[in-house]
């Protein structure tokens, strides 16, 4: 039997044009709610697109119940038509070609396969030809050297923001295949903050605890919304040379984050902008930078993705040889930095396979993010990164 080990790392920010996957919205809201309910006091960031792309690569090699569970969880509109699914995810890569000016975006897949094996012609046609997941033959028996090779590729794709994705002892002679996804974005704000306006200000981590943080400030026109049904307000900051923006959702009460995130479970974050309008906003937003790590397996199991982690896993379309494979572990690691200039983000995922055993009068609004808030980096169709800030 083979086991697939998946590890996802990411750093956060924006992207470019507007092609993509209709599948992400339910997964995005459920992913955020599931993760934060388990770790409510941690700063969190995840990349729905990177996770979906990695799962799509697995789906292309899956059959039977395993394929059905992945298709349902990913809400694949062409479930069963693997070529169409591969093409749909493959169009994400066209965004890398549309990034211009100061915005940088890279999305890349890679297949590392042991010299003992080959991917099946069918999988090759979908994953390699359509999703640009080039296959490289390696010797997993040379574990440390192969891990260094994979890590070097990830570091190059993420501008050295994702390092040591795979530990030296993370591979061994039994490894058959590793699938890797890397995601990187860097962009400046359309309306940049000025360093001299950043001051030390209190951030209320809870009603009982506050700390001093570097709080950025500017007054300009932003998309702004007041959502009574969420008991929150929102502001959207655009990035330069891209149609991606950062949405910030701020609960009206200091301790309102959990209630807000529970309500967001049924909200499409990409559509909130249509209910917002351009207003003059006095914006206070803290600079923040943090890492996040997550065991993905229990999260995915809550989405109904279970068989691929069991003896019943069916990845019979993955390898040329008819070998039994299953997913044994899923990990996620992330990093984000937001400052006066803009945001930088990256993500990487790997799967390790081993033998199984209207008009308004102008007024100015205040938006002071001085207590826990949700953020999403998105365009009108996709959420690329989502998370929350709870403490410093």
Short mmCIF file of C-alpha atoms in Angstrom, two decimals:
data_model
loop_
_atom_site.label_atom_id
_atom_site.label_comp_id
_atom_site.label_asym_id
_atom_site.label_seq_id
_atom_site.Cartn_x
_atom_site.Cartn_y
_atom_site.Cartn_z
CA UNK A 1 0.00 0.00 0.00
CA UNK A 2 1.05 3.56 -0.44
CA UNK A 3 0.40 6.46 1.92
CA UNK A 4 0.18 10.07 0.85
CA UNK A 5 1.57 12.66 3.20
CA UNK A 6 0.48 16.20 2.49
CA UNK A 7 2.09 19.33 3.90
CA UNK A 8 0.90 22.81 3.05
CA UNK A 9 2.75 26.01 3.87
CA UNK A 10 1.70 29.52 3.03
CA UNK A 11 2.31 33.21 3.42
CA UNK A 12 -0.47 35.63 2.61
CA UNK A 13 -1.49 38.36 0.15
CA UNK A 14 -3.09 39.07 -3.17
CA UNK A 15 -3.16 37.90 -6.77
CA UNK A 16 -4.08 39.09 -10.26
CA UNK A 17 -6.85 38.62 -12.87
CA UNK A 18 -10.20 36.83 -12.57
CA UNK A 19 -10.25 33.30 -13.87
CA UNK A 20 -10.96 30.28 -11.68
CA UNK A 21 -12.72 27.84 -9.51
CA UNK A 22 -16.34 28.09 -8.50
CA UNK A 23 -15.71 25.42 -5.89
CA UNK A 24 -13.99 27.48 -3.25
CA UNK A 25 -16.68 29.41 -1.43
CA UNK A 26 -18.25 26.70 0.70
CA UNK A 27 -14.87 25.18 1.41
CA UNK A 28 -13.46 28.60 2.29
CA UNK A 29 -16.12 29.44 4.89
CA UNK A 30 -16.15 25.93 6.34
CA UNK A 31 -12.36 25.80 6.40
CA UNK A 32 -12.10 29.03 8.40
CA UNK A 33 -14.83 28.00 10.84
CA UNK A 34 -13.39 24.52 11.36
CA UNK A 35 -9.86 25.75 11.93
CA UNK A 36 -10.68 28.64 14.26
CA UNK A 37 -13.12 26.60 16.33
CA UNK A 38 -10.23 24.28 17.18
CA UNK A 39 -7.73 27.11 17.76
CA UNK A 40 -9.83 30.18 18.62
CA UNK A 41 -7.05 32.16 20.29
CA UNK A 42 -4.38 31.69 17.63
CA UNK A 43 -3.61 33.97 14.74
CA UNK A 44 -4.75 31.97 11.70
CA UNK A 45 -4.10 32.02 7.98
CA UNK A 46 -4.93 29.35 5.42
CA UNK A 47 -4.99 29.25 1.63
CA UNK A 48 -8.18 27.66 0.29
CA UNK A 49 -6.86 27.78 -3.27
CA UNK A 50 -3.64 25.95 -2.39
CA UNK A 51 -5.55 23.29 -0.45
CA UNK A 52 -8.09 22.89 -3.26
CA UNK A 53 -5.38 22.63 -5.90
CA UNK A 54 -3.60 19.95 -3.90
CA UNK A 55 -6.85 18.03 -3.41
CA UNK A 56 -7.61 18.42 -7.11
CA UNK A 57 -4.26 16.80 -7.94
CA UNK A 58 -5.25 13.91 -5.68
CA UNK A 59 -8.73 13.76 -7.25
CA UNK A 60 -7.27 13.35 -10.73
CA UNK A 61 -5.69 10.08 -9.59
CA UNK A 62 -8.70 8.90 -7.58
CA UNK A 63 -11.60 6.62 -8.43
CA UNK A 64 -14.68 5.25 -6.72
CA UNK A 65 -15.66 6.51 -3.27
CA UNK A 66 -12.41 8.41 -2.86
CA UNK A 67 -13.06 10.42 -6.02
CA UNK A 68 -16.70 10.95 -5.05
CA UNK A 69 -15.79 12.38 -1.64
CA UNK A 70 -13.21 14.73 -3.12
CA UNK A 71 -15.60 15.88 -5.85
CA UNK A 72 -18.36 16.56 -3.31
CA UNK A 73 -16.14 18.46 -0.90
CA UNK A 74 -14.59 20.49 -3.72
CA UNK A 75 -18.04 21.04 -5.27
CA UNK A 76 -16.67 20.10 -8.65
CA UNK A 77 -19.26 21.06 -11.27
CA UNK A 78 -17.76 18.57 -13.74
CA UNK A 79 -17.27 15.71 -11.28
CA UNK A 80 -16.41 12.66 -13.36
CA UNK A 81 -15.02 14.73 -16.22
CA UNK A 82 -11.42 14.86 -15.03
CA UNK A 83 -10.14 16.67 -18.08
CA UNK A 84 -12.60 19.51 -17.49
CA UNK A 85 -11.66 19.65 -13.81
CA UNK A 86 -7.95 19.73 -14.66
CA UNK A 87 -8.53 22.49 -17.20
CA UNK A 88 -10.52 24.53 -14.71
CA UNK A 89 -7.79 24.38 -12.09
CA UNK A 90 -5.20 24.81 -14.79
CA UNK A 91 -6.67 28.20 -15.67
CA UNK A 92 -5.46 29.44 -12.31
CA UNK A 93 -1.98 29.35 -13.80
CA UNK A 94 -2.99 31.88 -16.43
CA UNK A 95 -3.10 34.41 -13.61
CA UNK A 96 0.65 34.24 -13.36
CA UNK A 97 0.85 35.52 -16.92
CA UNK A 98 -1.57 38.37 -16.27
CA UNK A 99 0.30 39.86 -13.31
CA UNK A 100 1.81 43.18 -14.39
CA UNK A 101 3.61 46.16 -12.97
CA UNK A 102 4.40 45.92 -9.28
CA UNK A 103 2.25 42.85 -8.57
CA UNK A 104 3.88 39.42 -8.55
CA UNK A 105 1.97 36.14 -8.57
CA UNK A 106 3.16 32.58 -8.99
CA UNK A 107 1.23 29.34 -8.76
CA UNK A 108 3.11 26.13 -9.47
CA UNK A 109 2.62 22.38 -9.14
CA UNK A 110 5.34 19.74 -9.12
CA UNK A 111 5.37 15.95 -9.03
CA UNK A 112 8.37 14.14 -7.54
CA UNK A 113 8.18 10.44 -8.34
CA UNK A 114 10.59 7.74 -7.28
CA UNK A 115 12.68 6.23 -10.05
CA UNK A 116 10.89 2.89 -9.41
CA UNK A 117 7.55 4.27 -10.61
CA UNK A 118 5.80 6.21 -13.32
CA UNK A 119 2.56 8.17 -13.23
CA UNK A 120 -0.16 6.68 -15.40
CA UNK A 121 -0.62 8.12 -18.92
CA UNK A 122 -4.10 9.29 -17.94
CA UNK A 123 -2.87 11.09 -14.83
CA UNK A 124 -0.01 12.57 -16.84
CA UNK A 125 -2.50 14.00 -19.36
CA UNK A 126 -4.52 15.66 -16.63
CA UNK A 127 -2.03 16.72 -13.97
CA UNK A 128 1.05 17.35 -16.08
CA UNK A 129 -0.43 18.61 -19.32
CA UNK A 130 -3.42 20.55 -17.93
CA UNK A 131 -2.30 21.60 -14.44
CA UNK A 132 1.35 22.19 -15.33
CA UNK A 133 2.50 19.75 -12.65
CA UNK A 134 5.80 18.73 -14.22
CA UNK A 135 7.08 15.34 -13.09
CA UNK A 136 10.66 14.83 -11.90
CA UNK A 137 12.21 11.43 -11.28
CA UNK A 138 14.05 11.26 -7.95
CA UNK A 139 15.59 8.70 -5.62
CA UNK A 140 13.74 8.84 -2.32
CA UNK A 141 16.24 6.43 -0.78
CA UNK A 142 18.54 9.46 -0.77
CA UNK A 143 16.09 11.12 1.59
CA UNK A 144 18.09 14.13 2.74
CA UNK A 145 19.24 15.08 -0.77
CA UNK A 146 15.75 14.67 -2.22
CA UNK A 147 14.15 16.70 0.57
CA UNK A 148 16.71 19.44 -0.06
CA UNK A 149 15.89 19.32 -3.79
CA UNK A 150 12.16 19.72 -3.15
CA UNK A 151 12.70 22.44 -0.56
CA UNK A 152 14.93 24.33 -2.96
CA UNK A 153 12.19 24.33 -5.60
CA UNK A 154 9.61 25.56 -3.08
CA UNK A 155 11.93 28.29 -1.83
CA UNK A 156 12.54 29.50 -5.37
CA UNK A 157 8.82 29.57 -6.16
CA UNK A 158 7.97 31.46 -2.97
CA UNK A 159 10.83 33.96 -3.01
CA UNK A 160 12.44 32.16 -0.05
CA UNK A 161 9.38 32.75 2.15
CA UNK A 162 8.66 29.02 2.52
CA UNK A 163 11.72 27.23 3.84
CA UNK A 164 12.34 23.65 4.93
CA UNK A 165 8.96 22.44 3.75
CA UNK A 166 10.04 18.83 4.07
CA UNK A 167 12.35 17.84 6.94
CA UNK A 168 15.41 15.76 6.09
CA UNK A 169 13.79 12.76 7.79
CA UNK A 170 10.41 13.37 6.15
CA UNK A 171 11.18 11.01 3.25
CA UNK A 172 12.55 7.49 3.05
CA UNK A 173 13.17 4.61 0.65
CA UNK A 174 9.48 3.64 0.80
CA UNK A 175 8.31 6.97 -0.58
CA UNK A 176 6.85 6.60 -4.06
CA UNK A 177 5.51 10.03 -4.92
CA UNK A 178 5.38 13.60 -3.62
CA UNK A 179 2.99 16.17 -5.07
CA UNK A 180 3.87 19.80 -4.37
CA UNK A 181 1.92 23.02 -4.83
CA UNK A 182 3.49 26.45 -4.32
CA UNK A 183 1.68 29.78 -4.22
CA UNK A 184 3.26 33.22 -3.96
CA UNK A 185 1.91 36.75 -4.15
CA UNK A 186 3.34 40.17 -3.48
CA UNK A 187 1.63 43.51 -4.11
CA UNK A 188 1.51 47.10 -2.94
CA UNK A 189 -1.57 48.91 -1.74
CA UNK A 190 -3.27 51.28 -4.17
CA UNK A 191 -3.48 53.67 -1.21
CA UNK A 192 -0.26 53.14 0.70
CA UNK A 193 0.15 54.07 4.33
CA UNK A 194 2.87 56.54 5.28
CA UNK A 195 5.44 55.46 7.82
CA UNK A 196 5.17 58.71 9.75
CA UNK A 197 1.47 58.11 10.43
CA UNK A 198 2.14 54.73 12.09
CA UNK A 199 1.96 55.13 15.85
CA UNK A 200 1.85 52.93 18.93
CA UNK A 201 -1.75 52.24 19.87
CA UNK A 202 -3.64 49.75 22.01
CA UNK A 203 -4.99 46.54 20.50
CA UNK A 204 -7.60 44.85 22.70
CA UNK A 205 -6.89 41.13 22.50
CA UNK A 206 -9.94 40.70 24.75
CA UNK A 207 -12.12 42.85 26.94
CA UNK A 208 -9.66 42.22 29.76
CA UNK A 209 -6.32 42.41 27.93
CA UNK A 210 -4.74 45.04 25.71
CA UNK A 211 -1.27 45.43 24.20
CA UNK A 212 0.53 48.16 22.30
CA UNK A 213 0.98 47.63 18.55
CA UNK A 214 2.18 49.55 15.51
CA UNK A 215 -1.07 50.95 14.13
CA UNK A 216 -1.07 52.28 10.56
CA UNK A 217 -3.43 55.14 9.70
CA UNK A 218 -4.73 56.90 6.62
CA UNK A 219 -7.84 58.73 5.43
CA UNK A 220 -8.95 57.91 1.90
CA UNK A 221 -11.77 56.46 -0.19
CA UNK A 222 -12.32 52.73 0.40
CA UNK A 223 -15.13 50.26 -0.11
CA UNK A 224 -16.94 50.29 3.22
CA UNK A 225 -19.86 48.31 4.56
CA UNK A 226 -21.94 48.04 7.71
CA UNK A 227 -23.46 44.57 8.14
CA UNK A 228 -25.98 44.46 11.03
CA UNK A 229 -26.69 40.79 10.33
CA UNK A 230 -23.01 40.07 11.03
CA UNK A 231 -22.74 42.66 13.80
CA UNK A 232 -19.64 43.88 11.98
CA UNK A 233 -18.27 46.52 9.66
CA UNK A 234 -15.96 45.94 6.72
CA UNK A 235 -13.40 47.78 4.66
CA UNK A 236 -11.68 46.64 1.48
CA UNK A 237 -8.14 47.67 0.55
CA UNK A 238 -7.18 47.36 -3.12
CA UNK A 239 -3.78 46.21 -4.35
CA UNK A 240 -1.94 47.95 -7.17
CA UNK A 241 -1.82 46.33 -10.65
CA UNK A 242 -4.24 43.55 -9.74
CA UNK A 243 -7.95 43.02 -9.20
CA UNK A 244 -7.29 41.35 -5.84
CA UNK A 245 -7.97 43.14 -2.58
CA UNK A 246 -7.88 42.57 1.15
CA UNK A 247 -11.23 42.50 2.92
CA UNK A 248 -11.13 43.26 6.66
CA UNK A 249 -14.18 42.36 8.76
CA UNK A 250 -14.30 43.91 12.23
CA UNK A 251 -16.78 42.77 14.89
CA UNK A 252 -18.55 45.65 16.61
CA UNK A 253 -17.69 44.21 20.00
CA UNK A 254 -14.22 43.39 21.28
CA UNK A 255 -15.18 39.78 22.01
CA UNK A 256 -17.32 39.34 18.91
CA UNK A 257 -14.90 37.39 16.71
CA UNK A 258 -16.29 33.90 17.42
CA UNK A 259 -19.87 34.99 16.71
CA UNK A 260 -18.78 36.70 13.49
CA UNK A 261 -16.92 33.66 12.22
CA UNK A 262 -19.87 31.41 13.02
CA UNK A 263 -22.10 33.67 10.92
CA UNK A 264 -19.56 33.74 8.08
CA UNK A 265 -20.03 30.00 7.61
CA UNK A 266 -22.96 30.78 5.31
CA UNK A 267 -21.45 33.88 3.69
CA UNK A 268 -19.66 34.09 0.35
CA UNK A 269 -16.79 36.44 1.10
CA UNK A 270 -16.24 37.20 -2.58
CA UNK A 271 -19.73 38.70 -2.84
CA UNK A 272 -19.63 40.99 0.20
CA UNK A 273 -18.09 43.76 -1.91
CA UNK A 274 -21.32 44.12 -3.89
CA UNK A 275 -23.06 45.24 -0.68
CA UNK A 276 -20.35 47.81 0.09
CA UNK A 277 -19.97 51.33 -1.26
CA UNK A 278 -17.08 53.77 -1.69
CA UNK A 279 -16.82 56.07 1.30
CA UNK A 280 -14.23 58.29 2.91
CA UNK A 281 -12.78 56.22 5.74
CA UNK A 282 -10.40 57.07 8.54
CA UNK A 283 -8.67 53.70 8.63
CA UNK A 284 -6.57 52.34 11.48
CA UNK A 285 -5.03 48.94 10.73
CA UNK A 286 -2.27 47.23 12.71
CA UNK A 287 0.84 45.94 11.03
CA UNK A 288 0.98 42.20 11.49
CA UNK A 289 3.22 39.28 10.71
CA UNK A 290 2.81 35.70 11.88
CA UNK A 291 3.16 32.03 11.05
CA UNK A 292 0.56 29.30 11.41
CA UNK A 293 0.72 25.52 11.33
CA UNK A 294 -2.18 23.08 11.13
CA UNK A 295 -2.81 19.34 10.94
CA UNK A 296 -5.14 19.14 7.92
CA UNK A 297 -6.29 15.54 8.19
CA UNK A 298 -8.98 16.07 10.89
CA UNK A 299 -10.16 19.21 9.09
CA UNK A 300 -10.59 17.39 5.79
CA UNK A 301 -12.31 14.49 7.53
CA UNK A 302 -14.92 16.94 8.82
CA UNK A 303 -15.59 17.84 5.19
CA UNK A 304 -16.38 14.20 4.45
CA UNK A 305 -12.98 13.41 2.94
CA UNK A 306 -12.31 10.17 4.82
CA UNK A 307 -11.73 7.23 2.51
CA UNK A 308 -8.45 8.57 1.13
CA UNK A 309 -6.98 8.27 4.64
CA UNK A 310 -8.08 4.63 5.00
CA UNK A 311 -7.42 1.16 3.61
CA UNK A 312 -10.39 1.80 1.31
CA UNK A 313 -8.58 4.60 -0.54
CA UNK A 314 -8.76 4.27 -4.31
CA UNK A 315 -6.01 6.07 -6.22
CA UNK A 316 -5.89 3.47 -8.96
CA UNK A 317 -5.48 6.09 -11.70
CA UNK A 318 -2.40 7.69 -10.17
CA UNK A 319 0.46 5.33 -10.97
CA UNK A 320 1.12 3.27 -14.06
CA UNK A 321 1.54 0.20 -11.85
CA UNK A 322 -1.63 -0.89 -10.07
CA UNK A 323 -0.54 -0.07 -6.54
CA UNK A 324 -2.85 0.57 -3.61
CA UNK A 325 -2.40 4.10 -2.20
CA UNK A 326 -3.85 6.15 0.64
CA UNK A 327 -3.33 9.52 2.34
CA UNK A 328 -1.71 9.17 5.75
CA UNK A 329 -1.12 12.74 6.92
CA UNK A 330 -1.96 16.33 5.98
CA UNK A 331 -0.12 19.39 7.32
CA UNK A 332 -0.45 23.12 6.78
CA UNK A 333 2.04 25.85 7.63
CA UNK A 334 1.57 29.53 6.85
CA UNK A 335 3.03 33.00 7.09
CA UNK A 336 1.70 36.50 6.39
CA UNK A 337 3.08 40.01 6.65
CA UNK A 338 1.08 43.21 6.20
CA UNK A 339 2.75 46.62 6.43
CA UNK A 340 2.58 50.19 5.11
CA UNK A 341 3.57 49.21 1.57
CA UNK A 342 1.35 46.19 1.05
CA UNK A 343 1.34 42.44 1.55
CA UNK A 344 3.41 39.41 0.62
CA UNK A 345 2.14 35.85 0.56
CA UNK A 346 3.09 32.33 -0.43
CA UNK A 347 1.92 28.76 -0.04
CA UNK A 348 3.23 25.27 -0.65
CA UNK A 349 1.67 21.83 -0.42
CA UNK A 350 3.16 18.38 -0.72
CA UNK A 351 1.76 14.86 -0.77
CA UNK A 352 4.10 12.02 0.10
CA UNK A 353 3.20 8.55 -1.18
CA UNK A 354 4.75 5.48 0.44
CA UNK A 355 3.93 1.76 0.40
CA UNK A 356 0.82 0.84 2.37
CA UNK A 357 0.98 -1.47 4.41
CA UNK A 358 -27.58 54.53 -5.33
CA UNK A 359 -26.04 58.07 -4.15
CA UNK A 360 -25.31 59.10 -0.59
CA UNK A 361 -24.26 62.33 1.05
CA UNK A 362 -20.53 62.17 1.67
CA UNK A 363 -19.52 61.50 5.25
CA UNK A 364 -16.42 60.09 6.88
CA UNK A 365 -16.46 56.70 8.59
CA UNK A 366 -14.13 55.46 11.29
CA UNK A 367 -12.69 51.95 10.95
CA UNK A 368 -10.39 51.16 13.84
CA UNK A 369 -9.12 47.57 13.84
CA UNK A 370 -8.04 47.64 17.47
CA UNK A 371 -9.48 44.24 18.42
CA UNK A 372 -9.62 40.77 16.80
CA UNK A 373 -10.70 40.79 13.15
CA UNK A 374 -11.06 38.57 10.08
CA UNK A 375 -9.19 39.19 6.83
CA UNK A 376 -9.51 37.67 3.36
CA UNK A 377 -7.39 38.19 0.26
CA UNK A 378 -9.69 37.71 -2.68
CA UNK A 379 -11.07 38.83 -6.01
CA UNK A 380 -14.70 38.71 -7.14
CA UNK A 381 -14.60 34.94 -7.63
CA UNK A 382 -12.01 33.42 -5.32
CA UNK A 383 -10.62 33.63 -1.82
CA UNK A 384 -6.89 32.99 -1.94
CA UNK A 385 -6.04 33.50 1.72
CA UNK A 386 -8.30 33.84 4.75
CA UNK A 387 -7.65 34.11 8.46
CA UNK A 388 -7.94 36.21 11.57
CA UNK A 389 -5.74 38.25 13.89
CA UNK A 390 -6.36 37.79 17.61
CA UNK A 391 -3.15 38.81 19.36
CA UNK A 392 0.33 40.29 19.07
#
